[in-house]
C-alpha cells in the first residue's frame, strides 16, 4: 500500500492549496478528487462571476490575473488548473474517497480505485454535492434542477426560481434577460441581504416594474408537469410552469464526516468539531479545510477566508510556529 505523510480528500481550491503547501514543505501527499480539478467550480453557472476580486482567490501568492476585477468562472478554472499543472501537484482525479479508517499511528484511506496508508488526512470536501431539497410532491420530475447552468436553456419558457440568495437572483436575472418568463418564489419577506450589492438594485427594480414576478413569504407545495402550486400569504396559487430552478442552497456530506468519526454540534448548525488553531478535528491526525468547516453555515467560509487553512494545517503537522501564518 502506498504510504503518505498526508492525504487530501477533495481537489477544490482549498484542497489544492493544501496540496501545494504540503509540497512546499517537503511532505509526501496526494490529493484525491472525485471529479475534475475544482469540480464544484466546474459545475457553477457558465457565466458566473465571483464576488471576490481575483487577488482574494489567489493561492500561495501566485498571481491571478483576470480581465475585470472580479473574475469569471472560466478564468478561475484556468487559474486553479494552471496551479495544478505548473506545480505538478500530485492529484488523482475521478477517484472518490469512500472511507477513512483509523489504524495504529495513522489512517487507511479507501477510494473507489485504491487504498492508501497515511499519517494525516485533510478533509476538504466542500458542500456543493448535496442540494437542500424542498421535499414536495413532484420534486423528482425532470423539469426541476438544483444546479443552474446556462440561461439559453430557459429562453421562452415559464421558469420558477425558488430561493432568494445570490445563486437564485443571478439565475432569475440572467434567464429573464434571455427571454424566460421568470417567477421568484421566496420563503422569507425579502430578497436576501447577502445578495451582491451591485445586483440587489437590479433585481429590486425588475420586481418593482413587474418584469420578474416575486412571491414573498411563499413556499412551493407541489410540482406537476405543466404547473406548480405555491402557498402565499394570500392563499394557494397555481402557476403555469415549464421548469423549476430550486436554488435553495447546499449542505456538506454530514454522513461522510460522521463515518470518519468527526463529531458535529447537536443543533441545526451541525458544526464539525475542530481546533481553529490547528484545524485538527476530534480525531487525532484528521484535519478539516475550506468551506466544510462551517457545517450548515455554508456562507461562513469561502475561498477568500479559508485558503489560509492550508498553512495552518501544515504548520500543525510539522509542529511549526502558527504565528507565521498569514491570511
Ligand atoms: C455560485 C457561487 C459563487 C461563489 N463565489 C465566491 C467568491 O466570489 N469568493 C469566494 O471566496 N468564494 C465564493 N464561493 C464559495 C467558494 O466557491 C467555495 O468556498 C469554494 O469552492 C470552497 O472551496 P473548497 O475547496 O473548500 O470546496 P469545494 O470547492 O466545494 O471543493 C470540494 C471538492 O471535494 C470533492 N469531493 C467531495 N467529496 C469527495 C470524496 N468523497 N472524495 C473525493 N473528492 C470529494 C468535490 O468534488 C470538490 O471538488 C462561491 C460559491 C458559489 C456556489
Tab-separated table of C-alpha atoms and ligand atoms in Angstrom:
chain	number	residue	atom	x	y	z
A	1	UNK	CA	0.000	0.000	0.000
A	2	UNK	CA	1.272	3.484	-0.889
A	3	UNK	CA	2.346	5.484	2.182
A	4	UNK	CA	1.993	9.271	2.530
A	5	UNK	CA	2.537	11.950	5.164
A	6	UNK	CA	-0.812	13.486	4.273
A	7	UNK	CA	-3.774	12.668	2.045
A	8	UNK	CA	-6.114	15.429	0.976
A	9	UNK	CA	-9.705	14.482	0.219
A	10	UNK	CA	-11.154	16.955	-2.307
A	11	UNK	CA	-9.452	18.875	-5.108
A	12	UNK	CA	-11.298	22.188	-4.779
A	13	UNK	CA	-9.400	25.471	-4.351
A	14	UNK	CA	-8.658	24.688	-0.714
A	15	UNK	CA	-7.667	21.055	-1.289
A	16	UNK	CA	-5.293	22.309	-3.997
A	17	UNK	CA	-3.930	24.961	-1.602
A	18	UNK	CA	-3.257	22.158	0.903
A	19	UNK	CA	-1.501	20.046	-1.744
A	20	UNK	CA	0.701	22.962	-2.775
A	21	UNK	CA	1.589	23.769	0.823
A	22	UNK	CA	2.388	20.106	1.548
A	23	UNK	CA	4.672	20.055	-1.492
A	24	UNK	CA	6.354	23.333	-0.455
A	25	UNK	CA	7.008	21.854	2.985
A	26	UNK	CA	8.504	18.679	1.561
A	27	UNK	CA	5.742	16.369	2.772
A	28	UNK	CA	4.643	13.369	0.718
A	29	UNK	CA	0.998	13.853	-0.247
A	30	UNK	CA	-1.721	13.082	-2.761
A	31	UNK	CA	-4.993	14.882	-3.455
A	32	UNK	CA	-7.918	12.550	-4.188
A	33	UNK	CA	-10.730	14.257	-6.133
A	34	UNK	CA	-13.914	12.530	-7.201
A	35	UNK	CA	-14.400	14.734	-10.270
A	36	UNK	CA	-12.278	17.029	-12.436
A	37	UNK	CA	-9.946	19.701	-10.962
A	38	UNK	CA	-12.055	22.140	-8.858
A	39	UNK	CA	-15.171	20.068	-9.514
A	40	UNK	CA	-17.520	22.475	-7.689
A	41	UNK	CA	-16.364	25.483	-9.713
A	42	UNK	CA	-16.662	23.418	-12.884
A	43	UNK	CA	-20.374	22.985	-12.060
A	44	UNK	CA	-21.027	26.690	-11.388
A	45	UNK	CA	-23.165	28.594	-13.939
A	46	UNK	CA	-21.260	29.114	-17.187
A	47	UNK	CA	-21.402	32.933	-16.970
A	48	UNK	CA	-20.835	33.124	-13.212
A	49	UNK	CA	-18.742	35.990	-11.840
A	50	UNK	CA	-17.124	35.745	-8.410
A	51	UNK	CA	-17.993	38.308	-5.749
A	52	UNK	CA	-14.311	38.324	-4.699
A	53	UNK	CA	-11.680	40.166	-6.658
A	54	UNK	CA	-9.096	37.860	-8.181
A	55	UNK	CA	-6.253	38.556	-5.728
A	56	UNK	CA	-8.507	37.358	-2.884
A	57	UNK	CA	-8.793	33.965	-4.602
A	58	UNK	CA	-5.050	33.529	-5.039
A	59	UNK	CA	-3.236	30.573	-3.548
A	60	UNK	CA	0.242	30.982	-2.129
A	61	UNK	CA	0.523	34.499	-3.611
A	62	UNK	CA	0.573	33.106	-7.159
A	63	UNK	CA	-0.884	35.990	-9.211
A	64	UNK	CA	-4.424	35.531	-10.523
A	65	UNK	CA	-4.859	37.851	-13.488
A	66	UNK	CA	-8.427	38.429	-14.662
A	67	UNK	CA	-9.947	40.752	-17.260
A	68	UNK	CA	-12.195	42.501	-14.765
A	69	UNK	CA	-11.547	42.991	-11.057
A	70	UNK	CA	-13.873	40.094	-10.242
A	71	UNK	CA	-13.031	37.002	-12.261
A	72	UNK	CA	-15.427	34.786	-14.186
A	73	UNK	CA	-15.808	31.044	-13.715
A	74	UNK	CA	-13.697	30.250	-16.800
A	75	UNK	CA	-10.835	32.394	-15.529
A	76	UNK	CA	-10.947	30.659	-12.151
A	77	UNK	CA	-10.882	27.240	-13.855
A	78	UNK	CA	-7.843	28.378	-15.819
A	79	UNK	CA	-6.128	29.711	-12.692
A	80	UNK	CA	-6.581	26.637	-10.493
A	81	UNK	CA	-5.844	24.274	-13.397
A	82	UNK	CA	-2.563	26.104	-14.015
A	83	UNK	CA	-1.676	25.903	-10.323
A	84	UNK	CA	-2.070	22.117	-10.506
A	85	UNK	CA	-0.200	21.635	-13.763
A	86	UNK	CA	2.581	24.233	-13.333
A	87	UNK	CA	3.410	22.933	-9.876
A	88	UNK	CA	2.947	19.305	-10.962
A	89	UNK	CA	0.726	18.655	-7.990
A	90	UNK	CA	0.012	15.012	-7.287
A	91	UNK	CA	-3.757	14.811	-7.792
A	92	UNK	CA	-5.790	11.720	-8.674
A	93	UNK	CA	-8.948	12.780	-10.483
A	94	UNK	CA	-12.266	10.938	-10.714
A	95	UNK	CA	-11.308	9.000	-7.614
A	96	UNK	CA	-13.863	9.124	-4.812
A	97	UNK	CA	-12.870	8.521	-1.201
A	98	UNK	CA	-15.340	6.074	0.333
A	99	UNK	CA	-13.902	5.735	3.824
A	100	UNK	CA	-11.048	6.652	6.127
A	101	UNK	CA	-10.147	4.107	8.778
A	102	UNK	CA	-8.021	4.943	11.789
A	103	UNK	CA	-5.253	2.468	12.449
A	104	UNK	CA	-2.228	2.487	14.738
A	105	UNK	CA	-0.300	5.699	14.126
A	106	UNK	CA	-2.240	6.712	11.019
A	107	UNK	CA	-5.069	6.017	8.611
A	108	UNK	CA	-6.086	3.834	5.715
A	109	UNK	CA	-7.880	5.856	3.035
A	110	UNK	CA	-10.134	3.742	0.844
A	111	UNK	CA	-11.288	5.082	-2.511
A	112	UNK	CA	-13.306	3.543	-5.321
A	113	UNK	CA	-9.980	2.754	-7.045
A	114	UNK	CA	-7.303	2.104	-4.441
A	115	UNK	CA	-6.264	2.106	-0.776
A	116	UNK	CA	-3.584	4.314	0.766
A	117	UNK	CA	-1.761	4.494	4.063
A	118	UNK	CA	-1.136	7.932	5.552
A	119	UNK	CA	-0.143	9.623	8.796
A	120	UNK	CA	-2.588	12.532	8.343
A	121	UNK	CA	-5.803	13.217	6.440
A	122	UNK	CA	-7.291	16.544	5.401
A	123	UNK	CA	-10.984	16.584	4.537
A	124	UNK	CA	-11.659	19.444	2.097
A	125	UNK	CA	-14.859	18.154	0.540
A	126	UNK	CA	-16.860	21.415	0.432
A	127	UNK	CA	-20.650	21.474	0.435
A	128	UNK	CA	-21.679	21.617	-3.220
A	129	UNK	CA	-22.638	17.967	-3.758
A	130	UNK	CA	-25.863	17.827	-1.776
A	131	UNK	CA	-28.644	20.335	-2.522
A	132	UNK	CA	-31.194	21.263	0.130
A	133	UNK	CA	-34.363	19.680	-1.175
A	134	UNK	CA	-37.891	21.096	-0.827
A	135	UNK	CA	-39.389	17.675	-0.069
A	136	UNK	CA	-42.594	18.288	-2.006
A	137	UNK	CA	-44.546	16.014	-4.358
A	138	UNK	CA	-43.140	16.157	-7.881
A	139	UNK	CA	-39.637	17.196	-6.860
A	140	UNK	CA	-38.221	14.249	-8.783
A	141	UNK	CA	-39.682	15.424	-12.123
A	142	UNK	CA	-37.023	16.019	-14.808
A	143	UNK	CA	-38.114	19.668	-15.182
A	144	UNK	CA	-36.570	20.505	-11.797
A	145	UNK	CA	-32.898	21.354	-11.330
A	146	UNK	CA	-30.925	22.202	-8.201
A	147	UNK	CA	-27.975	23.442	-10.258
A	148	UNK	CA	-28.211	26.300	-12.737
A	149	UNK	CA	-26.020	26.217	-15.799
A	150	UNK	CA	-26.943	28.214	-18.911
A	151	UNK	CA	-29.799	30.715	-19.453
A	152	UNK	CA	-30.257	29.728	-23.105
A	153	UNK	CA	-31.993	26.531	-21.984
A	154	UNK	CA	-34.848	28.520	-20.396
A	155	UNK	CA	-35.489	31.036	-23.219
A	156	UNK	CA	-39.232	31.472	-23.980
A	157	UNK	CA	-40.134	29.173	-21.083
A	158	UNK	CA	-42.114	29.745	-17.905
A	159	UNK	CA	-39.464	29.419	-15.224
A	160	UNK	CA	-39.977	29.385	-11.453
A	161	UNK	CA	-36.833	30.188	-9.464
A	162	UNK	CA	-37.040	29.143	-5.821
A	163	UNK	CA	-34.701	30.974	-3.432
A	164	UNK	CA	-33.537	34.499	-2.595
A	165	UNK	CA	-29.768	34.203	-2.381
A	166	UNK	CA	-27.070	35.109	-4.891
A	167	UNK	CA	-27.481	31.936	-6.948
A	168	UNK	CA	-31.249	32.340	-7.283
A	169	UNK	CA	-31.131	36.055	-8.035
A	170	UNK	CA	-28.325	35.722	-10.594
A	171	UNK	CA	-30.240	32.931	-12.352
A	172	UNK	CA	-33.536	34.845	-12.296
A	173	UNK	CA	-31.990	37.969	-13.825
A	174	UNK	CA	-29.919	36.132	-16.398
A	175	UNK	CA	-32.790	33.910	-17.582
A	176	UNK	CA	-35.177	36.873	-17.744
A	177	UNK	CA	-32.639	38.723	-19.912
A	178	UNK	CA	-32.523	35.728	-22.259
A	179	UNK	CA	-36.275	35.695	-22.670
A	180	UNK	CA	-37.614	33.420	-19.935
A	181	UNK	CA	-40.817	34.352	-18.093
A	182	UNK	CA	-39.467	34.304	-14.549
A	183	UNK	CA	-41.301	33.993	-11.236
A	184	UNK	CA	-39.345	34.117	-7.997
A	185	UNK	CA	-40.655	32.164	-5.028
A	186	UNK	CA	-39.106	33.459	-1.828
A	187	UNK	CA	-39.652	31.831	1.555
A	188	UNK	CA	-38.856	34.991	3.559
A	189	UNK	CA	-40.130	38.556	3.371
A	190	UNK	CA	-37.400	39.932	1.060
A	191	UNK	CA	-34.581	39.285	-1.374
A	192	UNK	CA	-31.587	38.026	0.641
A	193	UNK	CA	-29.482	40.683	2.328
A	194	UNK	CA	-26.289	38.919	1.234
A	195	UNK	CA	-27.118	39.334	-2.459
A	196	UNK	CA	-24.221	41.190	-4.111
A	197	UNK	CA	-24.596	44.937	-3.516
A	198	UNK	CA	-24.437	45.733	-7.221
A	199	UNK	CA	-27.030	43.078	-8.135
A	200	UNK	CA	-29.659	43.858	-5.471
A	201	UNK	CA	-30.872	47.143	-7.040
A	202	UNK	CA	-31.173	45.366	-10.399
A	203	UNK	CA	-33.470	42.646	-9.085
A	204	UNK	CA	-35.495	45.074	-6.945
A	205	UNK	CA	-36.110	47.280	-9.993
A	206	UNK	CA	-37.112	44.302	-12.146
A	207	UNK	CA	-39.573	43.162	-9.479
A	208	UNK	CA	-40.956	46.666	-8.990
A	209	UNK	CA	-41.550	47.217	-12.707
A	210	UNK	CA	-43.214	43.781	-12.941
A	211	UNK	CA	-40.683	42.246	-15.352
A	212	UNK	CA	-39.982	39.498	-12.825
A	213	UNK	CA	-42.848	38.423	-10.594
A	214	UNK	CA	-41.947	37.708	-6.955
A	215	UNK	CA	-43.980	35.883	-4.308
A	216	UNK	CA	-42.651	36.622	-0.801
A	217	UNK	CA	-43.353	34.570	2.333
A	218	UNK	CA	-44.281	31.802	-0.074
A	219	UNK	CA	-43.375	28.143	-0.439
A	220	UNK	CA	-43.736	25.521	-3.136
A	221	UNK	CA	-46.279	22.852	-2.222
A	222	UNK	CA	-46.430	20.703	-5.325
A	223	UNK	CA	-44.772	20.479	-8.739
A	224	UNK	CA	-46.610	18.966	-11.686
A	225	UNK	CA	-45.868	18.535	-15.418
A	226	UNK	CA	-47.417	21.843	-16.518
A	227	UNK	CA	-47.879	23.861	-13.315
A	228	UNK	CA	-46.753	24.361	-9.728
A	229	UNK	CA	-48.797	25.027	-6.610
A	230	UNK	CA	-47.494	27.523	-4.076
A	231	UNK	CA	-48.701	28.744	-0.693
A	232	UNK	CA	-48.693	32.533	-0.415
A	233	UNK	CA	-49.902	34.906	2.318
A	234	UNK	CA	-52.996	35.456	0.111
A	235	UNK	CA	-53.725	31.729	-0.165
A	236	UNK	CA	-52.855	28.946	-2.610
A	237	UNK	CA	-51.767	29.974	-6.116
A	238	UNK	CA	-51.301	27.731	-9.147
A	239	UNK	CA	-48.784	28.935	-11.737
A	240	UNK	CA	-48.351	27.617	-15.247
A	241	UNK	CA	-44.809	26.309	-15.381
A	242	UNK	CA	-42.289	24.630	-17.687
A	243	UNK	CA	-39.187	24.480	-15.462
A	244	UNK	CA	-38.224	24.932	-11.817
A	245	UNK	CA	-34.785	26.023	-10.619
A	246	UNK	CA	-34.711	25.160	-6.929
A	247	UNK	CA	-31.663	27.159	-5.806
A	248	UNK	CA	-32.239	26.588	-2.128
A	249	UNK	CA	-28.645	26.052	-1.071
A	250	UNK	CA	-26.438	23.052	-0.447
A	251	UNK	CA	-25.129	21.182	2.558
A	252	UNK	CA	-21.973	19.254	3.459
A	253	UNK	CA	-21.973	15.481	3.417
A	254	UNK	CA	-22.525	15.016	7.157
A	255	UNK	CA	-22.857	11.233	6.837
A	256	UNK	CA	-19.293	11.123	5.450
A	257	UNK	CA	-17.945	13.263	8.320
A	258	UNK	CA	-19.687	11.068	10.889
A	259	UNK	CA	-18.365	7.903	9.237
A	260	UNK	CA	-14.866	9.333	9.783
A	261	UNK	CA	-15.652	9.845	13.485
A	262	UNK	CA	-15.905	13.659	13.333
A	263	UNK	CA	-18.310	14.999	15.944
A	264	UNK	CA	-20.972	17.522	14.925
A	265	UNK	CA	-22.659	20.098	17.147
A	266	UNK	CA	-26.021	18.936	18.386
A	267	UNK	CA	-28.023	21.789	16.834
A	268	UNK	CA	-29.243	22.862	13.413
A	269	UNK	CA	-25.774	24.264	12.519
A	270	UNK	CA	-24.146	20.796	12.728
A	271	UNK	CA	-20.733	22.400	13.166
A	272	UNK	CA	-17.943	19.846	12.883
A	273	UNK	CA	-15.619	19.804	15.866
A	274	UNK	CA	-12.103	21.127	15.232
A	275	UNK	CA	-9.452	23.250	16.866
A	276	UNK	CA	-9.280	26.564	14.945
A	277	UNK	CA	-5.581	26.938	15.813
A	278	UNK	CA	-4.649	23.706	14.045
A	279	UNK	CA	-7.816	22.712	12.119
A	280	UNK	CA	-7.460	19.235	13.694
A	281	UNK	CA	-10.757	17.517	14.459
A	282	UNK	CA	-11.612	15.438	17.494
A	283	UNK	CA	-9.849	12.576	15.634
A	284	UNK	CA	-6.057	12.939	16.025
A	285	UNK	CA	-4.363	13.487	12.662
A	286	UNK	CA	-7.648	14.222	10.844
A	287	UNK	CA	-7.987	17.855	9.721
A	288	UNK	CA	-10.693	19.972	8.086
A	289	UNK	CA	-10.061	22.667	5.471
A	290	UNK	CA	-12.260	25.016	3.463
A	291	UNK	CA	-15.996	25.533	3.469
A	292	UNK	CA	-16.706	22.145	5.073
A	293	UNK	CA	-15.770	23.769	8.411
A	294	UNK	CA	-18.998	25.783	8.545
A	295	UNK	CA	-21.456	22.896	8.812
A	296	UNK	CA	-24.876	24.201	7.749
A	297	UNK	CA	-23.484	27.740	7.897
A	298	UNK	CA	-22.309	27.406	4.320
A	299	UNK	CA	-21.838	31.169	3.863
A	300	UNK	CA	-19.346	31.411	6.754
A	301	UNK	CA	-16.305	30.100	4.918
A	302	UNK	CA	-15.337	30.748	1.315
A	303	UNK	CA	-12.119	30.749	-0.703
A	304	UNK	CA	-11.054	34.197	0.483
A	305	UNK	CA	-11.082	33.410	4.176
A	306	UNK	CA	-10.345	29.665	4.146
A	307	UNK	CA	-7.280	29.470	1.846
A	308	UNK	CA	-5.212	30.133	4.993
A	309	UNK	CA	-6.258	26.700	6.334
A	310	UNK	CA	-3.571	25.095	4.163
A	311	UNK	CA	-0.728	26.838	6.005
A	312	UNK	CA	-2.321	26.368	9.420
A	313	UNK	CA	-2.619	22.622	8.876
A	314	UNK	CA	0.892	22.077	7.502
A	315	UNK	CA	2.319	24.089	10.388
A	316	UNK	CA	0.351	21.930	12.804
A	317	UNK	CA	1.503	18.705	11.141
A	318	UNK	CA	5.116	19.901	11.271
A	319	UNK	CA	4.691	21.468	14.736
A	320	UNK	CA	5.807	24.816	13.350
A	321	UNK	CA	5.006	28.205	14.829
A	322	UNK	CA	1.386	29.144	13.954
A	323	UNK	CA	2.293	32.844	14.249
A	324	UNK	CA	3.918	32.660	10.838
A	325	UNK	CA	0.507	32.060	9.201
A	326	UNK	CA	-0.983	34.953	7.269
A	327	UNK	CA	-4.422	35.149	5.626
B	1	LIG	C1	-22.147	30.470	-7.120
B	1	LIG	C2	-21.036	30.598	-6.111
B	1	LIG	C3	-20.223	31.725	-6.108
B	1	LIG	C4	-19.154	31.843	-5.198
B	1	LIG	N1	-18.372	32.952	-5.225
B	1	LIG	C5	-17.322	33.051	-4.363
B	1	LIG	C6	-16.460	34.184	-4.342
B	1	LIG	O1	-16.655	35.126	-5.081
B	1	LIG	N2	-15.433	34.214	-3.448
B	1	LIG	C7	-15.188	33.188	-2.595
B	1	LIG	O2	-14.218	33.284	-1.828
B	1	LIG	N3	-15.979	32.109	-2.573
B	1	LIG	C8	-17.045	32.018	-3.435
B	1	LIG	N4	-17.871	30.931	-3.406
B	1	LIG	C9	-17.613	29.891	-2.467
B	1	LIG	C10	-16.447	29.042	-2.995
B	1	LIG	O3	-16.645	28.660	-4.314
B	1	LIG	C11	-16.271	27.911	-2.161
B	1	LIG	O4	-16.000	28.482	-0.919
B	1	LIG	C12	-15.079	27.062	-2.614
B	1	LIG	O5	-15.391	26.241	-3.693
B	1	LIG	C13	-14.635	26.296	-1.429
B	1	LIG	O6	-13.549	25.524	-1.751
B	1	LIG	P1	-13.360	24.107	-1.058
B	1	LIG	O7	-12.113	23.589	-1.663
B	1	LIG	O8	-13.492	24.231	0.402
B	1	LIG	O9	-14.635	23.264	-1.517
B	1	LIG	P2	-15.071	22.829	-2.986
B	1	LIG	O10	-14.624	23.789	-3.997
B	1	LIG	O11	-16.519	22.515	-2.931
B	1	LIG	O12	-14.237	21.504	-3.233
B	1	LIG	C14	-14.560	20.288	-2.634
B	1	LIG	C15	-14.110	19.203	-3.561
B	1	LIG	O13	-14.188	17.949	-2.895
B	1	LIG	C16	-14.592	16.972	-3.842
B	1	LIG	N5	-15.132	15.840	-3.074
B	1	LIG	C17	-16.250	15.808	-2.314
B	1	LIG	N6	-16.398	14.605	-1.735
B	1	LIG	C18	-15.340	13.841	-2.149
B	1	LIG	C19	-14.938	12.500	-1.889
B	1	LIG	N7	-15.639	11.686	-1.073
B	1	LIG	N8	-13.805	12.038	-2.483
B	1	LIG	C20	-13.064	12.858	-3.291
B	1	LIG	N9	-13.425	14.141	-3.573
B	1	LIG	C21	-14.534	14.629	-2.996
B	1	LIG	C22	-15.599	17.702	-4.707
B	1	LIG	O14	-15.778	17.067	-5.959
B	1	LIG	C23	-14.966	19.087	-4.814
B	1	LIG	O15	-14.139	19.220	-5.941
B	1	LIG	C24	-18.934	30.807	-4.285
B	1	LIG	C25	-19.758	29.689	-4.281
B	1	LIG	C26	-20.804	29.574	-5.174
B	1	LIG	C27	-21.675	28.352	-5.120
